[in-house]
JSON list of C-alpha atoms in Angstrom, two decimals:
[
{"chain": "A", "resi": 803, "resn": "MET", "atom": "CA", "xyz": [42.43, 89.58, 61.33]},
{"chain": "A", "resi": 804, "resn": "LYS", "atom": "CA", "xyz": [40.61, 86.33, 60.54]},
{"chain": "A", "resi": 805, "resn": "MET", "atom": "CA", "xyz": [41.66, 83.96, 57.78]},
{"chain": "A", "resi": 806, "resn": "GLY", "atom": "CA", "xyz": [39.86, 80.87, 56.51]},
{"chain": "A", "resi": 807, "resn": "ASN", "atom": "CA", "xyz": [38.19, 78.55, 59.02]},
{"chain": "A", "resi": 808, "resn": "ASN", "atom": "CA", "xyz": [38.99, 79.63, 62.59]},
{"chain": "A", "resi": 809, "resn": "LYS", "atom": "CA", "xyz": [42.53, 80.83, 61.99]},
{"chain": "A", "resi": 810, "resn": "LEU", "atom": "CA", "xyz": [43.40, 84.30, 63.23]},
{"chain": "A", "resi": 811, "resn": "PHE", "atom": "CA", "xyz": [46.33, 86.23, 61.78]},
{"chain": "A", "resi": 812, "resn": "ALA", "atom": "CA", "xyz": [48.39, 88.77, 63.74]},
{"chain": "A", "resi": 813, "resn": "PRO", "atom": "CA", "xyz": [50.92, 90.62, 61.56]},
{"chain": "A", "resi": 814, "resn": "SER", "atom": "CA", "xyz": [53.21, 91.24, 64.55]},
{"chain": "A", "resi": 815, "resn": "ALA", "atom": "CA", "xyz": [53.27, 87.53, 65.42]},
{"chain": "A", "resi": 816, "resn": "ASP", "atom": "CA", "xyz": [54.19, 86.74, 61.83]},
{"chain": "A", "resi": 817, "resn": "ARG", "atom": "CA", "xyz": [57.03, 89.28, 61.90]},
{"chain": "A", "resi": 818, "resn": "ASN", "atom": "CA", "xyz": [58.36, 88.15, 65.27]},
{"chain": "A", "resi": 819, "resn": "LYS", "atom": "CA", "xyz": [58.32, 84.38, 64.80]},
{"chain": "A", "resi": 820, "resn": "GLY", "atom": "CA", "xyz": [61.55, 84.30, 62.80]},
{"chain": "A", "resi": 821, "resn": "PRO", "atom": "CA", "xyz": [63.71, 86.37, 65.18]},
{"chain": "A", "resi": 822, "resn": "ILE", "atom": "CA", "xyz": [62.33, 84.52, 68.21]},
{"chain": "A", "resi": 823, "resn": "LEU", "atom": "CA", "xyz": [63.04, 81.17, 66.56]},
{"chain": "A", "resi": 824, "resn": "GLU", "atom": "CA", "xyz": [66.65, 82.26, 66.04]},
{"chain": "A", "resi": 825, "resn": "VAL", "atom": "CA", "xyz": [66.98, 82.79, 69.79]},
{"chain": "A", "resi": 826, "resn": "LEU", "atom": "CA", "xyz": [65.43, 79.39, 70.51]},
{"chain": "A", "resi": 827, "resn": "GLN", "atom": "CA", "xyz": [67.83, 77.76, 68.08]},
{"chain": "A", "resi": 828, "resn": "LYS", "atom": "CA", "xyz": [70.75, 79.48, 69.80]},
{"chain": "A", "resi": 829, "resn": "TYR", "atom": "CA", "xyz": [69.89, 77.83, 73.11]},
{"chain": "A", "resi": 830, "resn": "TYR", "atom": "CA", "xyz": [68.58, 74.59, 71.61]},
{"chain": "A", "resi": 831, "resn": "PRO", "atom": "CA", "xyz": [70.81, 73.92, 68.56]},
{"chain": "A", "resi": 832, "resn": "TYR", "atom": "CA", "xyz": [69.70, 71.07, 66.34]},
{"chain": "A", "resi": 833, "resn": "GLU", "atom": "CA", "xyz": [72.96, 69.11, 66.29]},
{"chain": "A", "resi": 834, "resn": "LYS", "atom": "CA", "xyz": [73.19, 69.08, 70.07]},
{"chain": "A", "resi": 835, "resn": "ASN", "atom": "CA", "xyz": [69.54, 68.17, 70.63]},
{"chain": "A", "resi": 836, "resn": "LYS", "atom": "CA", "xyz": [68.50, 66.14, 67.57]},
{"chain": "A", "resi": 837, "resn": "ASP", "atom": "CA", "xyz": [68.40, 62.89, 69.56]},
{"chain": "A", "resi": 838, "resn": "SER", "atom": "CA", "xyz": [66.64, 64.47, 72.54]},
{"chain": "A", "resi": 839, "resn": "HIS", "atom": "CA", "xyz": [62.94, 64.51, 73.38]},
{"chain": "A", "resi": 840, "resn": "LEU", "atom": "CA", "xyz": [62.33, 67.84, 75.08]},
{"chain": "A", "resi": 841, "resn": "PHE", "atom": "CA", "xyz": [59.07, 69.43, 76.21]},
{"chain": "A", "resi": 842, "resn": "CYS", "atom": "CA", "xyz": [58.04, 73.08, 75.95]},
{"chain": "A", "resi": 843, "resn": "LEU", "atom": "CA", "xyz": [55.04, 74.83, 77.50]},
{"chain": "A", "resi": 844, "resn": "GLU", "atom": "CA", "xyz": [53.95, 78.07, 75.88]},
{"chain": "A", "resi": 845, "resn": "ILE", "atom": "CA", "xyz": [51.93, 80.38, 78.11]},
{"chain": "A", "resi": 846, "resn": "SER", "atom": "CA", "xyz": [49.80, 82.81, 76.08]},
{"chain": "A", "resi": 847, "resn": "SER", "atom": "CA", "xyz": [50.02, 81.36, 72.58]},
{"chain": "A", "resi": 848, "resn": "GLY", "atom": "CA", "xyz": [47.89, 84.06, 70.96]},
{"chain": "A", "resi": 849, "resn": "THR", "atom": "CA", "xyz": [46.72, 83.03, 67.50]},
{"chain": "A", "resi": 850, "resn": "GLY", "atom": "CA", "xyz": [48.89, 79.90, 67.23]},
{"chain": "A", "resi": 851, "resn": "GLN", "atom": "CA", "xyz": [51.02, 81.19, 64.35]},
{"chain": "A", "resi": 852, "resn": "GLN", "atom": "CA", "xyz": [54.27, 81.12, 66.27]},
{"chain": "A", "resi": 853, "resn": "VAL", "atom": "CA", "xyz": [54.07, 77.80, 68.10]},
{"chain": "A", "resi": 854, "resn": "VAL", "atom": "CA", "xyz": [53.70, 75.79, 64.88]},
{"chain": "A", "resi": 855, "resn": "HIS", "atom": "CA", "xyz": [56.65, 77.68, 63.38]},
{"chain": "A", "resi": 856, "resn": "PHE", "atom": "CA", "xyz": [58.77, 76.79, 66.39]},
{"chain": "A", "resi": 857, "resn": "ALA", "atom": "CA", "xyz": [57.63, 73.16, 66.36]},
{"chain": "A", "resi": 858, "resn": "LYS", "atom": "CA", "xyz": [58.41, 72.77, 62.66]},
{"chain": "A", "resi": 859, "resn": "ASN", "atom": "CA", "xyz": [61.96, 73.99, 63.16]},
{"chain": "A", "resi": 860, "resn": "LEU", "atom": "CA", "xyz": [62.65, 72.29, 66.51]},
{"chain": "A", "resi": 861, "resn": "PRO", "atom": "CA", "xyz": [61.51, 68.72, 65.77]},
{"chain": "A", "resi": 862, "resn": "PHE", "atom": "CA", "xyz": [63.19, 67.31, 68.89]},
{"chain": "A", "resi": 863, "resn": "MET", "atom": "CA", "xyz": [60.86, 69.34, 71.13]},
{"chain": "A", "resi": 864, "resn": "THR", "atom": "CA", "xyz": [57.16, 68.76, 71.83]},
{"chain": "A", "resi": 865, "resn": "PHE", "atom": "CA", "xyz": [55.19, 71.98, 72.29]},
{"chain": "A", "resi": 866, "resn": "GLN", "atom": "CA", "xyz": [52.14, 72.46, 74.51]},
{"chain": "A", "resi": 867, "resn": "PRO", "atom": "CA", "xyz": [50.38, 75.71, 73.53]},
{"chain": "A", "resi": 868, "resn": "SER", "atom": "CA", "xyz": [47.95, 77.42, 75.89]},
{"chain": "A", "resi": 869, "resn": "GLU", "atom": "CA", "xyz": [45.82, 80.54, 75.97]},
{"chain": "A", "resi": 870, "resn": "ILE", "atom": "CA", "xyz": [43.54, 82.35, 78.42]},
{"chain": "A", "resi": 871, "resn": "THR", "atom": "CA", "xyz": [41.35, 83.81, 75.65]},
{"chain": "A", "resi": 872, "resn": "ILE", "atom": "CA", "xyz": [38.93, 80.98, 74.90]},
{"chain": "A", "resi": 873, "resn": "SER", "atom": "CA", "xyz": [37.99, 82.41, 71.50]},
{"chain": "A", "resi": 874, "resn": "ASN", "atom": "CA", "xyz": [41.62, 81.96, 70.38]},
{"chain": "A", "resi": 875, "resn": "LEU", "atom": "CA", "xyz": [41.70, 78.21, 71.05]},
{"chain": "A", "resi": 876, "resn": "PRO", "atom": "CA", "xyz": [40.02, 77.22, 67.74]},
{"chain": "A", "resi": 877, "resn": "SER", "atom": "CA", "xyz": [42.57, 79.34, 65.86]},
{"chain": "A", "resi": 878, "resn": "ILE", "atom": "CA", "xyz": [45.49, 77.65, 67.61]},
{"chain": "A", "resi": 879, "resn": "GLN", "atom": "CA", "xyz": [43.95, 74.23, 66.98]},
{"chain": "A", "resi": 880, "resn": "ASP", "atom": "CA", "xyz": [43.48, 74.96, 63.27]},
{"chain": "A", "resi": 881, "resn": "TYR", "atom": "CA", "xyz": [47.11, 76.03, 62.93]},
{"chain": "A", "resi": 882, "resn": "VAL", "atom": "CA", "xyz": [48.17, 72.82, 64.70]},
{"chain": "A", "resi": 883, "resn": "VAL", "atom": "CA", "xyz": [45.99, 70.59, 62.52]},
{"chain": "A", "resi": 884, "resn": "GLU", "atom": "CA", "xyz": [46.97, 72.36, 59.30]},
{"chain": "A", "resi": 885, "resn": "SER", "atom": "CA", "xyz": [50.67, 71.99, 60.13]},
{"chain": "A", "resi": 886, "resn": "GLY", "atom": "CA", "xyz": [50.42, 68.20, 60.26]},
{"chain": "A", "resi": 887, "resn": "LEU", "atom": "CA", "xyz": [53.09, 68.23, 62.95]},
{"chain": "A", "resi": 888, "resn": "THR", "atom": "CA", "xyz": [53.16, 65.53, 65.61]},
{"chain": "A", "resi": 889, "resn": "ASN", "atom": "CA", "xyz": [55.28, 67.53, 68.06]},
{"chain": "A", "resi": 890, "resn": "VAL", "atom": "CA", "xyz": [52.73, 70.24, 68.82]},
{"chain": "A", "resi": 891, "resn": "LEU", "atom": "CA", "xyz": [49.72, 69.38, 70.97]},
{"chain": "A", "resi": 892, "resn": "SER", "atom": "CA", "xyz": [46.19, 70.71, 71.08]},
{"chain": "A", "resi": 893, "resn": "PRO", "atom": "CA", "xyz": [45.95, 73.97, 73.06]},
{"chain": "A", "resi": 894, "resn": "LEU", "atom": "CA", "xyz": [44.89, 74.13, 76.69]},
{"chain": "A", "resi": 895, "resn": "ALA", "atom": "CA", "xyz": [42.80, 76.87, 78.27]},
{"chain": "A", "resi": 896, "resn": "ILE", "atom": "CA", "xyz": [45.19, 78.19, 80.93]},
{"chain": "A", "resi": 897, "resn": "ASP", "atom": "CA", "xyz": [44.93, 81.22, 83.18]},
{"chain": "A", "resi": 898, "resn": "VAL", "atom": "CA", "xyz": [48.46, 81.69, 84.49]},
{"chain": "A", "resi": 899, "resn": "THR", "atom": "CA", "xyz": [47.08, 82.85, 87.85]},
{"chain": "A", "resi": 900, "resn": "ASP", "atom": "CA", "xyz": [45.18, 79.59, 88.40]},
{"chain": "A", "resi": 901, "resn": "PRO", "atom": "CA", "xyz": [46.75, 76.80, 90.49]},
{"chain": "A", "resi": 902, "resn": "ILE", "atom": "CA", "xyz": [48.84, 74.35, 88.45]},
{"chain": "A", "resi": 903, "resn": "ASP", "atom": "CA", "xyz": [46.55, 71.45, 89.29]},
{"chain": "A", "resi": 904, "resn": "ARG", "atom": "CA", "xyz": [43.82, 73.17, 87.23]},
{"chain": "A", "resi": 905, "resn": "TRP", "atom": "CA", "xyz": [46.00, 73.38, 84.10]},
{"chain": "A", "resi": 906, "resn": "ASN", "atom": "CA", "xyz": [45.50, 69.75, 82.95]},
{"chain": "A", "resi": 907, "resn": "LEU", "atom": "CA", "xyz": [49.08, 69.57, 81.73]},
{"chain": "A", "resi": 908, "resn": "GLY", "atom": "CA", "xyz": [49.63, 65.83, 81.82]},
{"chain": "A", "resi": 909, "resn": "ARG", "atom": "CA", "xyz": [53.23, 66.51, 82.88]},
{"chain": "A", "resi": 910, "resn": "GLU", "atom": "CA", "xyz": [54.89, 67.79, 86.05]},
{"chain": "A", "resi": 911, "resn": "ASN", "atom": "CA", "xyz": [57.94, 69.38, 84.41]},
{"chain": "A", "resi": 912, "resn": "PHE", "atom": "CA", "xyz": [59.12, 71.04, 81.20]},
{"chain": "A", "resi": 913, "resn": "ASP", "atom": "CA", "xyz": [62.53, 71.75, 79.70]},
{"chain": "A", "resi": 914, "resn": "LEU", "atom": "CA", "xyz": [61.40, 75.12, 78.35]},
{"chain": "A", "resi": 915, "resn": "ILE", "atom": "CA", "xyz": [58.61, 77.60, 79.03]},
{"chain": "A", "resi": 916, "resn": "ILE", "atom": "CA", "xyz": [57.94, 80.37, 76.51]},
{"chain": "A", "resi": 917, "resn": "ASN", "atom": "CA", "xyz": [55.96, 83.55, 77.10]},
{"chain": "A", "resi": 918, "resn": "ILE", "atom": "CA", "xyz": [55.62, 86.08, 74.28]},
{"chain": "A", "resi": 919, "resn": "ASN", "atom": "CA", "xyz": [54.10, 89.55, 74.56]},
{"chain": "A", "resi": 920, "resn": "MET", "atom": "CA", "xyz": [52.04, 88.91, 77.69]},
{"chain": "A", "resi": 921, "resn": "MET", "atom": "CA", "xyz": [53.61, 90.86, 80.54]},
{"chain": "A", "resi": 922, "resn": "HIS", "atom": "CA", "xyz": [52.90, 94.37, 79.29]},
{"chain": "A", "resi": 923, "resn": "ILE", "atom": "CA", "xyz": [49.25, 93.70, 78.41]},
{"chain": "A", "resi": 924, "resn": "SER", "atom": "CA", "xyz": [48.21, 91.95, 81.61]},
{"chain": "A", "resi": 925, "resn": "PRO", "atom": "CA", "xyz": [48.09, 92.84, 85.31]},
{"chain": "A", "resi": 926, "resn": "TRP", "atom": "CA", "xyz": [51.29, 92.53, 87.36]},
{"chain": "A", "resi": 927, "resn": "GLU", "atom": "CA", "xyz": [49.71, 89.53, 89.08]},
{"chain": "A", "resi": 928, "resn": "CYS", "atom": "CA", "xyz": [50.08, 87.56, 85.84]},
{"chain": "A", "resi": 929, "resn": "THR", "atom": "CA", "xyz": [53.82, 88.24, 85.69]},
{"chain": "A", "resi": 930, "resn": "LEU", "atom": "CA", "xyz": [54.22, 87.18, 89.32]},
{"chain": "A", "resi": 931, "resn": "SER", "atom": "CA", "xyz": [52.30, 83.98, 88.60]},
{"chain": "A", "resi": 932, "resn": "LEU", "atom": "CA", "xyz": [54.33, 83.26, 85.47]},
{"chain": "A", "resi": 933, "resn": "PHE", "atom": "CA", "xyz": [57.60, 83.23, 87.40]},
{"chain": "A", "resi": 934, "resn": "GLU", "atom": "CA", "xyz": [56.06, 81.31, 90.29]},
{"chain": "A", "resi": 935, "resn": "LYS", "atom": "CA", "xyz": [54.77, 78.58, 87.97]},
{"chain": "A", "resi": 936, "resn": "ALA", "atom": "CA", "xyz": [58.00, 78.49, 85.95]},
{"chain": "A", "resi": 937, "resn": "GLY", "atom": "CA", "xyz": [59.97, 77.94, 89.13]},
{"chain": "A", "resi": 938, "resn": "LYS", "atom": "CA", "xyz": [57.81, 74.92, 89.88]},
{"chain": "A", "resi": 939, "resn": "LEU", "atom": "CA", "xyz": [57.39, 73.44, 86.40]},
{"chain": "A", "resi": 940, "resn": "LEU", "atom": "CA", "xyz": [60.85, 73.79, 84.87]},
{"chain": "A", "resi": 941, "resn": "SER", "atom": "CA", "xyz": [63.14, 70.79, 85.02]},
{"chain": "A", "resi": 942, "resn": "SER", "atom": "CA", "xyz": [66.66, 71.14, 86.40]},
{"chain": "A", "resi": 943, "resn": "LYS", "atom": "CA", "xyz": [68.50, 73.83, 84.41]},
{"chain": "A", "resi": 944, "resn": "GLY", "atom": "CA", "xyz": [65.36, 74.44, 82.33]},
{"chain": "A", "resi": 945, "resn": "LEU", "atom": "CA", "xyz": [64.80, 77.81, 80.69]},
{"chain": "A", "resi": 946, "resn": "LEU", "atom": "CA", "xyz": [62.02, 80.39, 80.78]},
{"chain": "A", "resi": 947, "resn": "ILE", "atom": "CA", "xyz": [62.21, 82.57, 77.67]},
{"chain": "A", "resi": 948, "resn": "THR", "atom": "CA", "xyz": [60.15, 85.75, 77.63]},
{"chain": "A", "resi": 949, "resn": "TYR", "atom": "CA", "xyz": [59.76, 88.26, 74.81]},
{"chain": "A", "resi": 950, "resn": "GLY", "atom": "CA", "xyz": [58.43, 91.79, 74.59]},
{"chain": "A", "resi": 951, "resn": "PRO", "atom": "CA", "xyz": [59.24, 95.45, 75.27]},
{"chain": "A", "resi": 952, "resn": "TYR", "atom": "CA", "xyz": [60.79, 96.14, 78.68]},
{"chain": "A", "resi": 953, "resn": "ALA", "atom": "CA", "xyz": [62.08, 98.96, 80.84]},
{"chain": "A", "resi": 954, "resn": "HIS", "atom": "CA", "xyz": [65.61, 98.57, 82.24]},
{"chain": "A", "resi": 955, "resn": "HIS", "atom": "CA", "xyz": [67.17, 100.25, 85.28]},
{"chain": "A", "resi": 956, "resn": "GLY", "atom": "CA", "xyz": [64.03, 102.38, 85.55]},
{"chain": "A", "resi": 957, "resn": "VAL", "atom": "CA", "xyz": [64.35, 103.69, 82.00]},
{"chain": "A", "resi": 958, "resn": "ILE", "atom": "CA", "xyz": [62.09, 103.12, 79.00]},
{"chain": "A", "resi": 959, "resn": "SER", "atom": "CA", "xyz": [63.64, 103.75, 75.62]},
{"chain": "A", "resi": 960, "resn": "PRO", "atom": "CA", "xyz": [63.40, 104.76, 72.83]},
{"chain": "A", "resi": 961, "resn": "GLU", "atom": "CA", "xyz": [60.63, 107.34, 72.61]},
{"chain": "A", "resi": 962, "resn": "SER", "atom": "CA", "xyz": [58.39, 104.95, 70.69]},
{"chain": "A", "resi": 963, "resn": "ASN", "atom": "CA", "xyz": [58.40, 102.61, 73.69]},
{"chain": "A", "resi": 964, "resn": "ILE", "atom": "CA", "xyz": [57.67, 105.53, 76.03]},
{"chain": "A", "resi": 965, "resn": "ASN", "atom": "CA", "xyz": [54.65, 106.41, 73.91]},
{"chain": "A", "resi": 966, "resn": "PHE", "atom": "CA", "xyz": [53.61, 102.76, 73.75]},
{"chain": "A", "resi": 967, "resn": "ASN", "atom": "CA", "xyz": [53.78, 102.45, 77.53]},
{"chain": "A", "resi": 968, "resn": "GLN", "atom": "CA", "xyz": [51.64, 105.56, 77.95]},
{"chain": "A", "resi": 969, "resn": "SER", "atom": "CA", "xyz": [49.05, 104.21, 75.51]},
{"chain": "A", "resi": 970, "resn": "LEU", "atom": "CA", "xyz": [48.92, 100.90, 77.38]},
{"chain": "A", "resi": 971, "resn": "LYS", "atom": "CA", "xyz": [48.35, 102.60, 80.72]},
{"chain": "A", "resi": 972, "resn": "ALA", "atom": "CA", "xyz": [45.65, 104.78, 79.17]},
{"chain": "A", "resi": 973, "resn": "ARG", "atom": "CA", "xyz": [43.82, 101.61, 78.14]},
{"chain": "A", "resi": 974, "resn": "ASP", "atom": "CA", "xyz": [44.35, 99.84, 81.48]},
{"chain": "A", "resi": 975, "resn": "ALA", "atom": "CA", "xyz": [46.20, 101.22, 84.49]},
{"chain": "A", "resi": 976, "resn": "GLN", "atom": "CA", "xyz": [47.40, 97.69, 85.35]},
{"chain": "A", "resi": 977, "resn": "TRP", "atom": "CA", "xyz": [49.23, 97.34, 82.02]},
{"chain": "A", "resi": 978, "resn": "GLY", "atom": "CA", "xyz": [52.62, 98.69, 81.03]},
{"chain": "A", "resi": 979, "resn": "LEU", "atom": "CA", "xyz": [56.23, 97.79, 80.32]},
{"chain": "A", "resi": 980, "resn": "ARG", "atom": "CA", "xyz": [57.86, 95.79, 83.13]},
{"chain": "A", "resi": 981, "resn": "ASP", "atom": "CA", "xyz": [61.32, 96.67, 84.40]},
{"chain": "A", "resi": 982, "resn": "ILE", "atom": "CA", "xyz": [63.94, 93.97, 83.98]},
{"chain": "A", "resi": 983, "resn": "ASP", "atom": "CA", "xyz": [65.44, 94.81, 87.39]},
{"chain": "A", "resi": 984, "resn": "GLU", "atom": "CA", "xyz": [62.12, 94.14, 89.09]},
{"chain": "A", "resi": 985, "resn": "LEU", "atom": "CA", "xyz": [61.65, 90.96, 87.08]},
{"chain": "A", "resi": 986, "resn": "GLN", "atom": "CA", "xyz": [65.04, 89.74, 88.29]},
{"chain": "A", "resi": 987, "resn": "SER", "atom": "CA", "xyz": [63.93, 90.10, 91.90]},
{"chain": "A", "resi": 988, "resn": "VAL", "atom": "CA", "xyz": [60.75, 88.15, 91.19]},
{"chain": "A", "resi": 989, "resn": "ALA", "atom": "CA", "xyz": [62.69, 85.49, 89.29]},
{"chain": "A", "resi": 990, "resn": "ASN", "atom": "CA", "xyz": [65.25, 85.02, 92.04]},
{"chain": "A", "resi": 991, "resn": "ARG", "atom": "CA", "xyz": [62.52, 84.42, 94.61]},
{"chain": "A", "resi": 992, "resn": "ASN", "atom": "CA", "xyz": [61.27, 81.60, 92.40]},
{"chain": "A", "resi": 993, "resn": "GLY", "atom": "CA", "xyz": [64.55, 79.82, 91.73]},
{"chain": "A", "resi": 994, "resn": "LEU", "atom": "CA", "xyz": [65.41, 81.53, 88.44]},
{"chain": "A", "resi": 995, "resn": "GLU", "atom": "CA", "xyz": [68.18, 83.86, 87.34]},
{"chain": "A", "resi": 996, "resn": "LEU", "atom": "CA", "xyz": [68.56, 86.08, 84.29]},
{"chain": "A", "resi": 997, "resn": "MET", "atom": "CA", "xyz": [71.06, 84.41, 81.98]},
{"chain": "A", "resi": 998, "resn": "GLU", "atom": "CA", "xyz": [70.94, 86.68, 78.93]},
{"chain": "A", "resi": 999, "resn": "ILE", "atom": "CA", "xyz": [69.24, 89.72, 77.39]},
{"chain": "A", "resi": 1000, "resn": "GLU", "atom": "CA", "xyz": [68.90, 89.30, 73.64]},
{"chain": "A", "resi": 1001, "resn": "GLU", "atom": "CA", "xyz": [68.23, 92.49, 71.66]},
{"chain": "A", "resi": 1002, "resn": "MET", "atom": "CA", "xyz": [65.43, 92.02, 69.14]},
{"chain": "A", "resi": 1003, "resn": "PRO", "atom": "CA", "xyz": [63.90, 94.00, 66.25]},
{"chain": "A", "resi": 1004, "resn": "SER", "atom": "CA", "xyz": [61.45, 96.86, 66.88]},
{"chain": "A", "resi": 1005, "resn": "ASN", "atom": "CA", "xyz": [62.97, 97.73, 70.29]},
{"chain": "A", "resi": 1006, "resn": "ASN", "atom": "CA", "xyz": [61.96, 94.44, 71.89]},
{"chain": "A", "resi": 1007, "resn": "LYS", "atom": "CA", "xyz": [64.05, 92.06, 73.96]},
{"chain": "A", "resi": 1008, "resn": "THR", "atom": "CA", "xyz": [64.14, 88.36, 74.63]},
{"chain": "A", "resi": 1009, "resn": "LEU", "atom": "CA", "xyz": [65.01, 87.53, 78.24]},
{"chain": "A", "resi": 1010, "resn": "VAL", "atom": "CA", "xyz": [66.48, 84.11, 78.97]},
{"chain": "A", "resi": 1011, "resn": "TRP", "atom": "CA", "xyz": [65.95, 82.88, 82.53]},
{"chain": "A", "resi": 1012, "resn": "LYS", "atom": "CA", "xyz": [67.60, 79.74, 83.88]},
{"chain": "A", "resi": 1013, "resn": "LYS", "atom": "CA", "xyz": [66.36, 77.57, 86.72]},
{"chain": "A", "resi": 1014, "resn": "ILE", "atom": "CA", "xyz": [68.94, 77.49, 89.51]},
{"chain": "A", "resi": 1015, "resn": "PHE", "atom": "CA", "xyz": [67.11, 75.69, 92.32]},
{"chain": "A", "resi": 1016, "resn": "ALA", "atom": "CA", "xyz": [63.95, 73.67, 92.74]},
{"chain": "A", "resi": 1017, "resn": "ILE", "atom": "CA", "xyz": [60.60, 74.93, 93.97]},
{"chain": "A", "resi": 1018, "resn": "GLU", "atom": "CA", "xyz": [58.25, 72.34, 95.42]},
{"chain": "A", "resi": 1019, "resn": "VAL", "atom": "CA", "xyz": [55.13, 71.58, 93.39]},
{"chain": "A", "resi": 1020, "resn": "LYS", "atom": "CA", "xyz": [52.04, 70.83, 95.46]},
{"chain": "A", "resi": 1021, "resn": "LEU", "atom": "CA", "xyz": [49.39, 69.14, 93.36]},
{"chain": "A", "resi": 1022, "resn": "MET", "atom": "CA", "xyz": [45.99, 68.38, 94.84]}
]
C-alpha cells in the first residue's frame, strides 16, 4: 500500500513495531543506556515504518536501515526525513549475501543487528549470510535480534503457521519457516549463541542471539 510521496505502508509492520520495540527496550532499557551512544544495523528494513519507531523510542542508539529491494529505499528515506530524527541514517542498498566491503557501512562494528521477517521469505543462503555477517560485525557481547515465524525441534505450530509455510513453499521452494535448532547450529559456527526466545503476537517469535567470540573481518 502506497501513501503520500514515496512512503509505503505495510499493515503487518505497523502492528508488529510496538511488540518488537518492547523486546528491544527489555534488552536496551533507557535508564541503563541513556548516556550511551550505541549503533544498530537493520538488515531488510522493508518500508521503513519500524526503524523510525525504534529510533524515536531508543534515542541513545543510532540506526542504519538497509534494504535489498531498491524500490523500497525512497520509502525508507521519506519515513526518515519525515521523522526529523537525527539518530536514524539514510538507508543503504544491501544484499546480505554480498561481501561486507560492498555494504558501504562507514563502520566496522555494531552493538545491535536487527532482522525482521526476512528468513522465511528468502533463500537459505540469506540466513547463512546473515549469521556470518553478524558474527563479524557485532561488537563484543553485541546482539543479533531476529523476528518472524519459526519451526522448533522440527515442529511447526499452530496450524496457521503450517498453512503459511506451505503457501510460502508453493510460491518459492527456497522459502519457508526456519527451524530454531538449525539456526542455533549456524549461529554457533559464527560466534553467536541463542540467549532467549521471546513469544510474540500472531504466533511469531523474537530470537535474541549474543556474540560469544570474535570472527575476523577481512575488508578489501
